[in-house]
XYZ file of C-alpha atoms in Angstrom:
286
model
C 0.000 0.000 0.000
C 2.961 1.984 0.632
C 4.738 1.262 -2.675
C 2.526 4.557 -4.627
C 3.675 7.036 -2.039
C 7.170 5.760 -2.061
C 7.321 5.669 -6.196
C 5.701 9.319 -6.145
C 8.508 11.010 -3.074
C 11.251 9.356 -5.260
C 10.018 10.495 -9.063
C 8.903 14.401 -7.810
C 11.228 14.973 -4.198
C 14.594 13.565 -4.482
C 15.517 12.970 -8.073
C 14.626 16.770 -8.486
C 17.436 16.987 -6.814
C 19.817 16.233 -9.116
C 18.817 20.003 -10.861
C 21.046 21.517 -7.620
C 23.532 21.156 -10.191
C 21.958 24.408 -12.035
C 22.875 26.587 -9.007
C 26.411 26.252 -9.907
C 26.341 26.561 -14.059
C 25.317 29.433 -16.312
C 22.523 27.010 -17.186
C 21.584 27.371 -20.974
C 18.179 24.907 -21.653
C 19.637 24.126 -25.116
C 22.206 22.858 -23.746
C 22.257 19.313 -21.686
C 22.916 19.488 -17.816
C 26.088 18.077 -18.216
C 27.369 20.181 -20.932
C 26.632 23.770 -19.318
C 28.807 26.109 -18.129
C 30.516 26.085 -14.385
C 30.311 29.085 -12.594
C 30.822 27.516 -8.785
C 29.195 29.751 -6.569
C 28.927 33.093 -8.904
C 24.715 32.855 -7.984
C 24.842 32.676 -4.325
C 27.228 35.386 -4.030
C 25.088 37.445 -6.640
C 21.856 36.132 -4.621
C 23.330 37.892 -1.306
C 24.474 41.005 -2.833
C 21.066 41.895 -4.095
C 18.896 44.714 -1.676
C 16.029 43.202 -3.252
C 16.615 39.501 -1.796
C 16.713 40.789 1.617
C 13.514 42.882 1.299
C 11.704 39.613 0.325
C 13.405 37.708 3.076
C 12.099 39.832 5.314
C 8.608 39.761 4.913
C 9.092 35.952 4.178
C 9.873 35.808 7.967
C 7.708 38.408 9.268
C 4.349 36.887 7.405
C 5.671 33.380 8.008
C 6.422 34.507 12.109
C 3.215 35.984 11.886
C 1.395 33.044 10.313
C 2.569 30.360 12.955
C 1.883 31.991 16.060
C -1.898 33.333 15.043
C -2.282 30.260 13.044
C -1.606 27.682 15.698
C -3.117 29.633 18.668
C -6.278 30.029 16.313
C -6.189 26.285 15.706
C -5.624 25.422 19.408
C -8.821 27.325 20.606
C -10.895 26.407 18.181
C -10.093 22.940 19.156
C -10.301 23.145 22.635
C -13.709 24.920 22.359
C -15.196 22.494 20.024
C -14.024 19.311 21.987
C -16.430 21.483 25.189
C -19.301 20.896 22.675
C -21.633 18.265 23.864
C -24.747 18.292 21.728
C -22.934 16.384 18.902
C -25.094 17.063 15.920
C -23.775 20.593 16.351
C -20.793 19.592 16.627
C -20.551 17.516 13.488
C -21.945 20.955 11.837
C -19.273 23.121 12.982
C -16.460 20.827 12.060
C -17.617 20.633 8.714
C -18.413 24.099 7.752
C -14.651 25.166 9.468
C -13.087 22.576 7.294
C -14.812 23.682 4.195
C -12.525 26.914 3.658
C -9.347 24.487 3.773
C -10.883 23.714 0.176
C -12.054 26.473 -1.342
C -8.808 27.738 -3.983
C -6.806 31.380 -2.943
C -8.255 32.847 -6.138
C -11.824 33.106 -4.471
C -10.424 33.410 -0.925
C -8.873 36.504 -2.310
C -11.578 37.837 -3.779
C -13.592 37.720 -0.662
C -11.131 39.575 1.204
C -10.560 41.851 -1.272
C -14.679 42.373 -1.849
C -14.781 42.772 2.211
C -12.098 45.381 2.672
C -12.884 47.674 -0.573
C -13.924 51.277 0.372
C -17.350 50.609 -0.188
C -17.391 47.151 1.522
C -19.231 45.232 4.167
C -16.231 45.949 6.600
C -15.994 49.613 6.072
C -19.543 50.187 5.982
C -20.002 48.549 9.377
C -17.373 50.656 11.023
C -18.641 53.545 9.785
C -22.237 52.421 11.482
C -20.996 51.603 14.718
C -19.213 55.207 14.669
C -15.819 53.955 14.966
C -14.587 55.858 11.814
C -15.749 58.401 9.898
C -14.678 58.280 6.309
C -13.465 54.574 4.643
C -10.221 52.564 5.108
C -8.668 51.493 2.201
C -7.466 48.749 3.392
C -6.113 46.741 0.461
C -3.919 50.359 -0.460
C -2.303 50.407 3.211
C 1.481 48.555 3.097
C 1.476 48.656 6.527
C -1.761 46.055 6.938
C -0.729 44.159 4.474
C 0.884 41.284 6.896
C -2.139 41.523 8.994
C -4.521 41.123 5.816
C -2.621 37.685 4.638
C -2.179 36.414 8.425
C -6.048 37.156 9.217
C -7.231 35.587 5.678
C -4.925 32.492 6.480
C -5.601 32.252 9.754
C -9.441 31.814 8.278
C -9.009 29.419 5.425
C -7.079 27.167 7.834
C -7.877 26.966 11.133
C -10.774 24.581 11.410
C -8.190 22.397 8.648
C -5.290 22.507 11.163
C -7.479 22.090 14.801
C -7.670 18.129 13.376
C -4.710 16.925 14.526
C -5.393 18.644 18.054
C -8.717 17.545 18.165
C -7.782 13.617 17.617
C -4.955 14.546 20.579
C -7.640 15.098 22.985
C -9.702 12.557 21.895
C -6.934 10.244 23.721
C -6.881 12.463 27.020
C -7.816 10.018 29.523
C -11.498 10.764 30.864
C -10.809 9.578 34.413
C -8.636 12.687 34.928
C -11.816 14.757 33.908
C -13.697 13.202 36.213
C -11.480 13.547 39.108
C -11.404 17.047 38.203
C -14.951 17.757 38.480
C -14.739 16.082 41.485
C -12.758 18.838 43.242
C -14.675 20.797 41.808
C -12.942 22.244 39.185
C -14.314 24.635 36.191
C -14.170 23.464 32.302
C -12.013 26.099 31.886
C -9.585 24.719 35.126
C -9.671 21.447 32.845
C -9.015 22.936 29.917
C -6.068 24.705 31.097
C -4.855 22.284 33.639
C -5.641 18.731 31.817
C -6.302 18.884 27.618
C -3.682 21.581 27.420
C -0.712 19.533 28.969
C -1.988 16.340 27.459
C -1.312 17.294 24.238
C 2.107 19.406 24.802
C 3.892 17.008 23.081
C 1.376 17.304 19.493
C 1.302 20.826 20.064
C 5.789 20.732 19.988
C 5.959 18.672 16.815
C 3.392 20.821 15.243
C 5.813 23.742 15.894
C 8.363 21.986 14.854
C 7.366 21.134 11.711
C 5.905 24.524 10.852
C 8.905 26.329 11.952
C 11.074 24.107 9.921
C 8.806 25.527 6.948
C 8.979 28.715 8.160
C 10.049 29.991 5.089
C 8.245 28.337 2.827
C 5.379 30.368 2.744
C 4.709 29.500 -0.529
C 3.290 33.083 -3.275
C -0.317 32.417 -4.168
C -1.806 34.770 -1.024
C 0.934 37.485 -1.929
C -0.035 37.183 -5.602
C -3.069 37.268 -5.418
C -3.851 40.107 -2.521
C -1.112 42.422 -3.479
C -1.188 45.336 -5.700
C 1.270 47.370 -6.880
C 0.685 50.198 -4.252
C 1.690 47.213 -1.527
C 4.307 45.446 -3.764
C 7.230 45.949 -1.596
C 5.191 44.918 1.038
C 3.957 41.229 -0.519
C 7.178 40.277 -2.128
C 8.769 36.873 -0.322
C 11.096 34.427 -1.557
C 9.192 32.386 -3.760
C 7.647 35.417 -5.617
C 10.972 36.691 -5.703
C 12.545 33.423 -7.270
C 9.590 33.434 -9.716
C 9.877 37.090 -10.903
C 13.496 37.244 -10.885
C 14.409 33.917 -11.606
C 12.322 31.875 -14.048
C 10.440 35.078 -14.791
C 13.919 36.462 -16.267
C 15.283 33.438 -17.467
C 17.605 33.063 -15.053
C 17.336 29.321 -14.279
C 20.463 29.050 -12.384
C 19.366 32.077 -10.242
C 16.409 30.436 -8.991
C 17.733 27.581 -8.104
C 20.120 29.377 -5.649
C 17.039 30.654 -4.240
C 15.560 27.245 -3.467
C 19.108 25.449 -2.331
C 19.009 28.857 0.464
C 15.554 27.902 1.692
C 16.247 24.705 1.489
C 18.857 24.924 3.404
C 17.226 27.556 6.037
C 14.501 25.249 6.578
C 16.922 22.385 7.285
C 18.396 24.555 10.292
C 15.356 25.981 11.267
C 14.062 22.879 11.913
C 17.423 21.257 13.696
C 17.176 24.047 15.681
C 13.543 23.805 17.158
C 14.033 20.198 17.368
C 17.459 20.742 19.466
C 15.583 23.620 21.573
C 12.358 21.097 22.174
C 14.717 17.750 23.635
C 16.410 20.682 25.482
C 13.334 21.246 27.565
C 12.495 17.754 27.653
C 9.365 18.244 25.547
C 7.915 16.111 22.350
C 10.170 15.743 18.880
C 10.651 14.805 15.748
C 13.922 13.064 16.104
């Protein structure tokens, strides 16, 4: 059963790997990869001299920073709240409709934020009711709430996706120390924050683990597809940045210095949170 998933992380994750090469050639595509050009490390040291490459590096981390702390507290409330739900019908109900975003493709997700926050949108017009400003936001024109737009519309589209993994955590909590709990007389909320919490430390470490080891691998699509050019400097990260300026400009070779450096960022992010989390004695990947 395993023999697919082991045929398809060979053919599309490590024989990729043999492009690396491209990083150190001036790669020409009529040419084969053995026949190009060897320029050792002429693209990295390019790669690091641009102002550019540090702008999108920057907001790579910021939205990325931003994304895993709102993203995983969201995710951890929302589970803890739902697993309080007894009447399980509604339960079911909720699950379902917070899963369905998880689904629905960034193209419309963006268009609903963008519809919501236009001058003359649902947002704006209810501040404006409630008195809270006077004259419209343009929101999707402001560089400054641009992280906060992507990190909010994220932080929506995934939460009820990524509160799965927590939920099925505390589905193994043993109910006996509920029980004893209530017996002393202690509040859902003591139980919450005294039992499920610390039950499922060591999911809730992994999970970290793993998302800070793809920290920077925000991936483009929101960026794309909510920025403008009024917030461009604001919305470029590393993968825009390797698509524009790399394959965008022909510059094979340039791009795939960008990947080997995230590649290789990820790899110590991750040894890092890993080394941090046995450290402390808590749960880890290795």
């Amino acid at each position: 059963m395993s023999l697919p998933f082991v045929i398809w992380l060979i053919v599309f994750r490590y024989i990729p790997v043999a492009g690396w090469t491209m990083a150190f050639q001036d790669y020409r595509p009529q040419n084969s990869l053995l026949d190009q050009e060897w320029v050792g490390l002429h693209h990295f040291r390019e790669l690091f001299r641009e102002p550019t490459f540090y702008r999108a590096l920057e907001n790579t981390l910021g939205m990325g920073i931003l994304g895993i702390v709102f993203g995983t507290l969201a995710a951890i409330v929302f589970a803890l709240l739902l697993n309080e739900i007894r009447f399980m019908f509604f339960k079911r109900i909720t699950q379902t409709l917070s899963y369905l975003p998880h689904f629905v493709s960034w193209v419309i997700v963006a268009n609903i934020v963008i519809t919501m926050l236009s001058v003359e949108g649902p947002i704006n017009g209810f501040l404006m009711n409630l008195g809270i400003i006077e004259r419209p936001i343009s929101f999707m024109s402001n560089p400054d709430l641009f992280w906060g737009i992507v990190t909010i519309a994220d932080v929506w589209k995934e939460t009820g996706w990524n509160a799965i993994i927590y939920l099925a955590a505390m589905a193994g909590v043993n109910p006996q120390l509920y029980e004893a709990a209530r017996v002393d007389g202690a509040s859902r909320l003591r139980q919450m924050w005294h039992i499920t919490l610390p039950s499922i430390r060591p999911v809730i470490i992994i999970l970290l683990i793993l998302s800070i080891g793809n920290l920077i691998n925000i991936g483009f699509e929101k960026q794309m597809l909510l920025g403008n050019n009024i917030v461009a400097e604001k919305a470029l990260v590393i993968d825009l940045y390797a698509l524009n300026y790399g394959i965008g400009m022909f510059r094979y070779s340039f791009g795939t210095a960008i990947g080997i450096f995230k590649s290789v960022i990820s790899i110590i992010l991750i040894l890092i949170a890993n080394s941090l989390a046995k450290k402390f004695g808590e749960g880890r990947v290795f």
